[in-house]
Amino acid sequence: MKQSLIFLLTLILFACGPAVEQEEASQSRPNIIFIMSDDHAYQAISAYSNRLIETPNIDRIARRGMLFTNACVTNSICAPSRATILTGKHNHLNGKIDNRMPFDTTQITFPQIFQANGYQTAMFGKLHFGNNPKGVDEFKILPGQGNYINPRFITNEGDTTITGYVTDIITDLTLNWLKDERKEDEPFLMMYLHKAPHRPWWPRPDKFAEFTKKRFPLPETLFDSYENRGSAAKTAEMNLLTHMMYSHDSKIRPETLEEMGESVQPSVREFRNSFYGPYGRANEAQKAAYKPVLDSINDFFKANWPEMTDREKMIWKYQRYMQDYLASISSVDDNVGRLLDYLDESGLAENTIVVYTSDQGFFLGEHGWFDKRFIYNESFKTPLLVRWPGVVEEGSINTQMVQNLDFAQTFLDAAGMDAPQDMQGESLLPLLKGKEETWEREAVYYHYYEYPAVHMVKRHYGIVTEEYKLAHFYHDVDEWELYNRLKDPNELNNVYAEPEYAEIVSKLKEDLKGLRKKYKDSVELDQRYIDLYNQ
Ligand code: SGN
Ligand code: CA
């Protein structure tokens, strides 16, 4: 009797022991797939709103995980956002204040810590850093902004050009690594980074054909006149009517413009390269696939543009913009679906954290704009969806003001590693586990620098709380703007000078000073970065 009991117990131990251990080990060392697109506005993800597009695959992440409705960036522009994500520090400390400043590669980035702690690490897609990533075992990254059609990649073994459409290719590389190159017995960190839907929005030919048939609802503020705003909004160069380019953006061939004359778009020759740069990469078969759609856009333009009013031109440009931008996103969504399917089929899904985000938000015609850079909502906020089976409650929604500054510490925490003391974010783990009580943040800090530069958005820093947004445009001008986020969600009325807000202004100014101190930003640093720029 005793003997058979011991036998039975031994059997149970052998049967369950390793499985239990494995499960515990994998819970504490989950795989992480960090999916980031470039310029993907939250307005164009149906988990947030299906006004513009259905993104059923990206939505799967939120359905099985958490949707953050108030995630935001510290500086709404590409390379600075990536530097913040990798270092867990604001740009005034990591030095990558804009797309042009070099990144000091002696700084610690979170993939290096993963690699040092026995994670396999890989990165595919757009980094946009000016240097190769550190801490990744394998990478294939686009040089700079990269190309949509037949893109070139920088790899450990030199450069290579791959025929096809960039979003599909980045996914092929990612899936290939997951399927064939990864060691199955070690956890991994995968950085899967899309170029789409960055300007100049070249969709794959089939999506191009599909989306040019669609029409999209106009944003309420498409015809914004920038009244009751500061001079930064008035002088920015990102208005659809005035600054969006017919050739580069709206896909009007330079030949069409030349035929129609200089009145359509002055100095059209300058833009020849910006059309044929991206499109000229297509081979004959690819060009044949684009041709019918390009023909119909160009024929319509030639026949109608001369009679169009400014209002009609604005609407036509908006529709063309949305067609290409959303068609590019549709490919991202399909490819996210391919990845999620593989995770399900392979059983990896159970122990893999999947994050979907963008390097910043984007204006989709709100305030008449495209691009980003401003502290205003559409560019300041960014999508964030996180799935972690068994840890994050399915279908949960979080409304806290979390930032890209928090990502590094969150991932390190999730994998049980200590974050360096000088990282400035906070781990989102308590929020992911549904423990909001411990979350104390009431305000976030923002600082944008790239000026003078393309789109001409003036430098500014600011504080954002649930109720207010106070921004200081301190360079070129000395102007303050205050928006009541609850009463004026479209941010159309700067109430900074209104007497009834005087007390709020002085309280927010104190809090902003506090944040600048906490994060070690200062007037001296502001000036140093202006001086550096002018050299
Ligand atoms: C390019 C774009 C700009 C865009 C910047 C920065 N022009 O210069 O519209 O603001 O990139 O974008 S384009 O003619 O090259 O398309 S970022 O996402 O890399 O910061
Ligand atoms: Ca970007």
XYZ file of C-alpha atoms and ligand atoms in Angstrom:
556
model
C 0.000 0.000 0.000
C 2.723 2.406 1.156
C 4.881 1.477 -1.798
C 2.146 2.084 -4.329
C 1.396 5.457 -2.727
C 5.045 6.501 -3.099
C 4.948 5.270 -6.702
C 1.815 7.284 -7.351
C 3.286 10.424 -5.782
C 6.467 10.013 -7.812
C 4.375 9.678 -10.922
C 2.415 12.830 -10.153
C 5.612 14.733 -9.398
C 7.180 13.658 -12.659
C 4.054 14.438 -14.575
C 3.390 17.892 -13.096
C 6.723 19.079 -11.773
C 8.441 20.196 -14.925
C 5.235 21.622 -16.379
C 4.559 23.713 -13.289
C 8.150 24.885 -13.199
C 8.051 25.719 -16.860
C 4.862 27.672 -16.463
C 6.255 29.659 -13.548
C 9.469 30.311 -15.400
C 7.624 31.455 -18.506
C 5.243 33.712 -16.564
C 8.260 35.470 -15.106
C 10.149 35.567 -18.419
C 7.451 36.197 -21.001
C 8.278 36.828 -24.633
C 7.658 40.392 -25.767
C 6.615 41.509 -29.237
C 6.735 45.262 -29.553
C 4.832 46.354 -32.661
C 5.247 49.984 -33.577
C 3.995 51.723 -36.677
C 5.156 55.082 -37.917
C 2.638 57.938 -37.646
C -0.370 55.700 -36.982
C -3.079 57.948 -35.507
C -5.380 56.445 -32.861
C -8.264 57.884 -34.932
C -7.416 55.221 -37.520
C -7.756 52.139 -35.298
C -11.268 50.783 -34.945
C -10.678 49.739 -31.321
C -10.721 53.530 -30.708
C -13.235 54.539 -33.372
C -14.444 52.989 -36.602
C -15.287 56.334 -38.160
C -12.512 55.951 -40.724
C -11.402 52.335 -40.959
C -11.902 48.831 -39.613
C -8.693 47.308 -38.218
C -9.946 43.922 -37.034
C -6.500 42.471 -36.377
C -5.034 45.321 -34.370
C -8.327 45.324 -32.465
C -7.738 41.679 -31.519
C -4.942 42.861 -29.219
C -7.364 45.091 -27.315
C -10.139 42.534 -27.317
C -7.850 40.024 -25.655
C -6.048 42.681 -23.607
C -6.066 46.353 -22.615
C -6.789 49.506 -24.610
C -5.137 52.676 -23.267
C -7.260 55.670 -24.227
C -4.905 58.367 -22.928
C -1.467 57.179 -23.938
C 0.774 59.986 -25.137
C 4.328 60.816 -26.160
C 6.894 63.190 -24.653
C 7.802 64.739 -28.032
C 5.671 64.055 -31.079
C 8.274 63.185 -33.670
C 9.928 60.043 -34.887
C 13.537 59.594 -33.762
C 13.012 61.435 -30.445
C 10.083 59.145 -29.624
C 12.198 56.090 -30.420
C 15.031 57.450 -28.260
C 12.610 57.950 -25.368
C 11.245 54.437 -25.788
C 14.712 52.855 -25.906
C 16.315 54.848 -23.072
C 13.314 55.507 -20.822
C 14.415 59.147 -20.654
C 13.109 62.480 -21.896
C 14.880 63.884 -24.945
C 16.598 66.727 -23.090
C 18.554 63.997 -21.251
C 19.041 61.413 -24.005
C 20.012 64.199 -26.416
C 17.904 63.055 -29.384
C 15.745 66.182 -29.330
C 14.838 65.957 -33.027
C 15.280 63.809 -36.120
C 18.671 65.339 -36.915
C 20.688 65.267 -33.688
C 22.987 62.255 -33.401
C 22.100 59.647 -30.786
C 24.856 59.040 -28.247
C 25.232 55.273 -28.520
C 27.044 54.933 -25.199
C 23.637 55.266 -23.537
C 21.926 52.130 -22.267
C 18.857 51.059 -24.223
C 16.441 48.479 -22.850
C 17.138 45.743 -25.482
C 20.746 45.662 -24.222
C 19.492 44.760 -20.752
C 17.277 42.024 -22.196
C 20.177 40.641 -24.180
C 22.482 40.670 -21.166
C 19.852 38.745 -19.210
C 19.537 35.831 -21.576
C 16.776 37.028 -23.908
C 17.098 36.529 -27.640
C 16.563 39.875 -29.308
C 15.690 40.899 -32.847
C 14.567 44.025 -34.677
C 12.978 44.319 -38.113
C 11.740 47.437 -39.880
C 12.122 51.150 -39.299
C 14.418 52.430 -36.566
C 15.279 55.852 -38.045
C 18.149 56.552 -35.729
C 21.140 57.225 -37.919
C 22.954 54.280 -36.330
C 22.437 50.562 -35.865
C 20.612 49.295 -32.804
C 22.516 47.969 -29.822
C 21.488 44.895 -27.875
C 19.836 43.049 -30.740
C 21.187 39.698 -31.927
C 19.740 40.172 -35.372
C 18.381 43.175 -37.201
C 17.237 44.211 -40.628
C 16.389 47.894 -40.558
C 15.442 50.440 -43.186
C 17.987 53.182 -43.801
C 16.507 56.446 -42.443
C 12.862 56.767 -43.444
C 13.086 53.757 -45.745
C 11.003 53.052 -48.839
C 7.590 51.511 -49.443
C 8.453 49.804 -52.707
C 11.353 47.309 -53.044
C 13.018 48.651 -49.880
C 16.682 48.465 -48.981
C 17.633 47.086 -45.558
C 20.728 47.473 -43.417
C 21.703 44.161 -41.795
C 24.514 42.671 -39.728
C 25.919 41.282 -42.949
C 25.687 44.407 -45.107
C 22.917 45.972 -47.183
C 20.262 44.134 -49.144
C 17.296 45.188 -51.300
C 14.152 43.060 -51.135
C 11.540 43.086 -53.880
C 7.981 43.688 -52.730
C 5.921 45.899 -50.445
C 7.572 47.109 -47.256
C 4.852 46.141 -44.756
C 4.649 42.593 -46.107
C 8.425 42.273 -46.167
C 8.970 43.459 -42.582
C 6.387 40.878 -41.497
C 8.031 38.112 -43.563
C 11.359 38.882 -41.881
C 9.727 38.854 -38.445
C 7.850 35.588 -39.037
C 10.906 33.980 -40.547
C 12.947 34.776 -37.437
C 10.210 33.534 -35.118
C 9.738 30.318 -37.060
C 13.230 29.357 -38.143
C 15.912 31.355 -36.420
C 14.810 31.620 -32.811
C 15.950 29.094 -30.232
C 12.833 27.567 -28.733
C 14.148 27.287 -25.182
C 14.962 30.952 -24.557
C 12.552 33.875 -24.210
C 12.685 36.586 -26.844
C 12.198 40.296 -27.354
C 11.033 41.161 -30.862
C 10.893 44.733 -32.149
C 8.574 44.615 -35.190
C 8.612 48.156 -36.552
C 6.554 49.318 -39.523
C 7.365 52.154 -41.855
C 3.713 52.549 -42.791
C 1.695 54.722 -42.643
C 4.415 57.404 -42.882
C 4.327 59.999 -45.650
C 4.312 59.742 -48.701
C 1.689 57.023 -48.115
C 2.280 54.585 -50.971
C -0.189 51.708 -50.529
C 0.219 48.302 -52.119
C -1.445 48.394 -55.607
C -4.493 46.290 -54.611
C -5.152 48.449 -51.528
C -4.589 51.568 -53.642
C -7.346 50.395 -56.001
C -9.653 49.452 -53.127
C -9.288 52.645 -51.083
C -9.495 55.157 -53.944
C -13.124 54.036 -54.297
C -13.908 55.110 -50.715
C -14.989 58.476 -49.309
C -14.403 59.470 -45.702
C -16.279 61.750 -43.302
C -14.721 65.209 -42.934
C -13.309 66.166 -39.549
C -15.238 68.920 -37.754
C -12.223 71.238 -37.797
C -11.055 70.699 -41.388
C -11.599 74.375 -42.217
C -10.020 75.719 -39.041
C -8.989 79.361 -39.372
C -6.714 79.197 -36.285
C -8.546 82.060 -34.602
C -8.203 82.120 -30.812
C -4.940 80.223 -31.067
C -1.327 81.385 -30.788
C 1.002 82.240 -33.646
C 2.486 78.710 -33.752
C -0.751 77.256 -35.131
C -1.034 80.103 -37.644
C 2.516 79.777 -38.975
C 2.792 75.978 -39.052
C 3.191 74.553 -42.550
C 1.049 71.451 -42.485
C -2.242 72.610 -43.912
C -3.798 70.279 -46.467
C -4.764 73.040 -48.868
C -1.571 75.077 -48.668
C 1.202 72.629 -47.817
C 0.223 69.185 -48.993
C 1.913 68.566 -52.342
C -0.036 67.435 -55.388
C 2.767 65.254 -56.719
C 4.493 63.955 -53.614
C 1.368 63.430 -51.543
C -1.709 63.343 -53.774
C -0.017 61.218 -56.502
C -0.441 63.654 -59.375
C 2.321 62.842 -61.837
C 4.846 65.627 -62.384
C 4.019 65.348 -66.113
C 0.359 66.111 -65.408
C 1.365 69.165 -63.399
C 3.762 70.353 -66.063
C 1.070 70.016 -68.674
C -1.333 72.030 -66.527
C 1.182 74.800 -65.882
C 2.814 76.555 -62.960
C -0.454 77.827 -61.514
C -1.234 74.388 -60.113
C 1.937 73.909 -58.159
C 4.796 76.360 -58.557
C 8.288 75.020 -59.296
C 6.953 71.580 -60.030
C 10.384 70.420 -61.231
C 11.620 70.469 -57.661
C 9.079 67.851 -56.810
C 9.867 65.519 -59.673
C 12.217 63.592 -57.429
C 9.810 63.412 -54.545
C 7.323 61.560 -56.796
C 9.797 59.447 -58.751
C 12.005 58.842 -55.712
C 9.478 56.522 -54.056
C 7.466 55.446 -57.129
C 10.443 55.113 -59.459
C 11.619 52.130 -57.391
C 8.756 50.030 -58.753
C 9.615 47.471 -61.438
C 7.604 47.214 -64.656
C 5.090 44.704 -63.271
C 4.521 46.807 -60.156
C 4.115 49.971 -62.239
C 1.562 48.195 -64.412
C -0.402 47.376 -61.265
C -0.362 51.008 -60.068
C -1.088 52.492 -63.494
C -4.892 52.237 -63.804
C -5.430 53.891 -60.429
C -2.808 56.567 -61.048
C -4.411 57.228 -64.447
C -7.852 57.718 -62.986
C -6.609 60.052 -60.229
C -4.650 62.084 -62.773
C -7.512 62.190 -65.307
C -9.945 63.402 -62.668
C -7.508 66.060 -61.506
C -6.816 67.353 -65.006
C -10.499 67.572 -65.846
C -11.698 69.136 -62.600
C -8.956 71.066 -60.848
C -9.210 74.283 -62.930
C -12.838 74.754 -61.878
C -12.471 73.726 -58.265
C -12.929 76.221 -55.423
C -10.479 76.218 -52.515
C -13.065 74.442 -50.439
C -13.409 71.712 -53.056
C -9.643 71.404 -53.381
C -9.365 71.011 -49.625
C -11.947 68.231 -49.615
C -10.392 66.508 -52.621
C -6.957 66.614 -50.966
C -8.396 65.299 -47.721
C -10.029 62.362 -49.509
C -6.854 61.540 -51.474
C -4.866 61.760 -48.229
C -7.205 59.480 -46.310
C -7.416 56.980 -49.178
C -3.645 56.458 -49.266
C -3.020 56.782 -45.537
C -5.770 54.327 -44.600
C -4.872 51.932 -47.421
C -1.339 51.804 -45.989
C -2.826 51.037 -42.577
C -4.987 48.292 -44.023
C -1.785 46.446 -45.008
C -0.395 46.930 -41.505
C -3.577 45.455 -40.080
C -3.481 42.427 -42.416
C 0.118 41.784 -41.460
C -0.511 42.143 -37.731
C -3.153 39.482 -38.345
C -0.551 37.182 -39.936
C 1.648 37.576 -36.876
C -1.174 37.010 -34.376
C -2.305 33.940 -36.305
C 1.188 32.511 -36.084
C 1.326 33.164 -32.337
C -1.980 31.311 -31.944
C -0.998 28.379 -34.155
C 2.404 27.938 -32.556
C 1.088 28.204 -29.009
C 3.391 31.191 -28.403
C 0.420 33.488 -27.789
C -0.089 32.198 -24.242
C 3.254 33.426 -23.003
C 3.847 36.445 -25.186
C 3.141 40.068 -24.387
C 2.004 41.818 -27.565
C 2.129 45.601 -27.643
C 0.812 47.762 -30.477
C 1.688 51.439 -30.591
C 2.891 54.227 -32.881
C 5.902 56.526 -32.504
C 3.372 59.360 -32.133
C -0.086 60.457 -33.176
C -1.007 62.254 -36.393
C -3.441 64.859 -37.674
C -5.952 63.368 -40.093
C -7.327 66.677 -41.308
C -8.180 67.972 -37.832
C -7.378 71.721 -37.788
C -6.888 71.347 -41.553
C -3.575 69.578 -40.844
C -1.487 66.546 -41.639
C 1.740 65.674 -39.720
C 2.233 65.950 -35.930
C 4.739 67.771 -33.639
C 2.208 69.819 -31.643
C 1.155 69.134 -28.052
C -2.452 69.210 -29.373
C -4.373 65.957 -28.929
C -4.182 64.236 -32.284
C -0.401 64.369 -32.378
C 0.276 64.205 -28.632
C -1.783 61.084 -28.014
C -0.696 57.746 -29.422
C -2.384 54.362 -29.718
C -1.483 51.750 -27.097
C -2.915 48.232 -26.962
C -1.420 45.513 -24.780
C -2.226 41.819 -24.630
C -0.805 39.452 -22.003
C -2.887 36.310 -21.494
C -3.436 35.408 -17.869
C -2.203 38.790 -16.625
C -4.134 41.515 -18.456
C -7.886 41.240 -18.232
C -9.457 40.751 -21.655
C -11.333 43.721 -23.076
C -10.148 46.121 -20.365
C -9.840 49.860 -20.887
C -7.406 52.124 -19.108
C -7.805 55.912 -19.109
C -4.627 56.959 -17.266
C -2.080 59.285 -18.885
C 0.660 56.835 -19.652
C 3.611 57.754 -21.875
C 6.105 56.190 -24.257
C 8.568 57.175 -21.500
C 7.140 54.280 -19.461
C 7.683 51.472 -21.974
C 11.280 50.504 -21.112
C 10.568 50.164 -17.404
C 7.333 48.301 -18.110
C 9.072 45.678 -20.251
C 11.940 45.277 -17.793
C 9.491 44.914 -14.931
C 7.393 42.376 -16.851
C 10.523 40.302 -17.444
C 11.672 40.592 -13.836
C 14.710 42.768 -14.514
C 15.771 45.879 -12.635
C 15.573 49.145 -14.541
C 18.515 51.548 -14.336
C 17.937 54.171 -11.637
C 18.097 57.075 -14.076
C 15.180 55.944 -16.265
C 12.391 58.493 -15.884
C 9.193 56.580 -16.587
C 7.112 54.274 -14.467
C 6.320 50.634 -14.974
C 2.768 50.155 -16.257
C 2.584 46.706 -14.693
C 0.203 47.757 -11.901
C -2.168 49.197 -14.534
C -1.854 46.103 -16.694
C -2.746 44.007 -13.668
C -5.766 46.210 -12.983
C -4.318 47.758 -9.807
C -5.079 51.393 -10.524
C -5.019 52.367 -6.822
C -1.231 52.492 -6.839
C -0.996 54.790 -9.859
C -0.393 58.388 -8.763
C 0.493 60.355 -11.883
C -1.681 63.428 -12.401
C 0.233 65.270 -15.092
C 2.680 64.605 -17.897
C 5.471 66.693 -19.395
C 5.949 67.378 -23.099
C 8.746 69.133 -25.017
C 9.029 69.607 -28.798
C 12.175 71.064 -30.421
C 12.535 70.603 -34.195
C 12.392 74.219 -35.398
C 13.101 75.743 -37.815
C 12.466 72.676 -39.950
C 9.932 71.051 -42.249
C 6.345 71.988 -41.186
C 7.660 74.905 -39.113
C 6.162 74.057 -35.735
C 7.678 76.286 -33.082
C 9.436 74.867 -30.032
C 7.252 74.401 -27.003
C 6.967 72.564 -23.752
C 3.934 72.010 -21.595
C 2.015 70.199 -18.920
C -1.070 68.093 -19.565
C -3.558 66.987 -16.944
C -6.894 65.295 -17.395
C -8.608 68.683 -17.403
C -6.060 71.159 -18.803
C -3.237 71.646 -21.208
C -0.804 74.508 -20.685
C 1.894 75.078 -23.290
C 4.728 77.583 -23.531
C 5.957 78.479 -27.025
C 9.285 79.906 -25.922
C 11.401 80.262 -29.037
C 10.864 82.929 -31.706
C 7.855 84.028 -29.662
C 7.027 84.011 -25.976
C 3.436 82.819 -25.897
C 1.372 80.674 -23.586
C -1.696 78.644 -24.477
C -4.212 77.057 -22.159
C -6.941 74.655 -23.243
C -9.788 73.318 -21.166
C -9.699 69.710 -22.324
C -13.112 68.825 -20.956
C -15.045 71.849 -22.242
C -13.088 72.293 -25.454
C -11.974 68.846 -26.641
C -11.098 70.139 -30.109
C -8.704 72.692 -28.573
C -10.085 75.663 -30.458
C -10.021 78.263 -27.683
C -6.857 79.368 -26.002
C -8.199 80.630 -22.654
C -4.811 81.552 -21.196
C -5.615 85.254 -20.942
C -9.150 84.884 -19.634
C -9.468 86.222 -16.089
C -11.544 83.283 -14.893
C -8.588 80.996 -15.605
C -5.972 83.133 -13.831
C -5.811 80.911 -10.764
C -5.639 77.748 -12.818
C -2.845 79.256 -14.901
C -0.746 80.054 -11.867
C -1.309 76.624 -10.329
C -0.428 74.884 -13.632
C 2.677 77.050 -14.030
C 3.863 75.930 -10.596
C 3.170 72.304 -11.461
C 4.971 72.694 -14.784
C 7.981 74.119 -12.961
C 7.831 71.100 -10.679
C 7.762 68.697 -13.604
C 10.677 70.465 -15.312
C 12.640 70.099 -12.092
C 11.633 66.494 -11.534
C 12.675 65.510 -15.051
C 15.814 67.725 -14.949
C 14.829 70.045 -17.788
C 15.717 73.730 -17.545
C 15.975 77.118 -19.258
C 19.720 76.492 -19.593
C 19.097 73.253 -21.481
C 16.453 74.933 -23.685
C 19.069 77.515 -24.636
C 21.829 74.957 -25.107
C 19.653 73.083 -27.598
C 18.831 76.296 -29.464
C 22.541 77.137 -29.654
C 23.464 73.634 -30.808
C 20.904 73.960 -33.562
C 22.266 77.234 -34.798
C 25.830 75.941 -35.143
C 9.706 63.656 -43.686
C 8.305 64.050 -44.147
C 7.705 65.046 -43.183
C 7.747 64.488 -41.779
C 9.181 64.129 -41.430
C 9.359 63.553 -40.059
N 8.349 64.622 -45.446
O 10.552 64.751 -43.762
O 6.380 65.307 -43.563
O 7.273 65.419 -40.851
O 9.643 63.165 -42.368
O 8.595 62.400 -39.890
S 8.566 63.646 -46.727
O 8.465 64.525 -47.873
O 9.855 63.019 -46.626
O 7.531 62.648 -46.759
S 9.060 61.401 -38.795
O 7.929 60.485 -38.541
O 10.197 60.698 -39.327
O 9.377 62.190 -37.630
Ca 6.811 59.017 -36.986
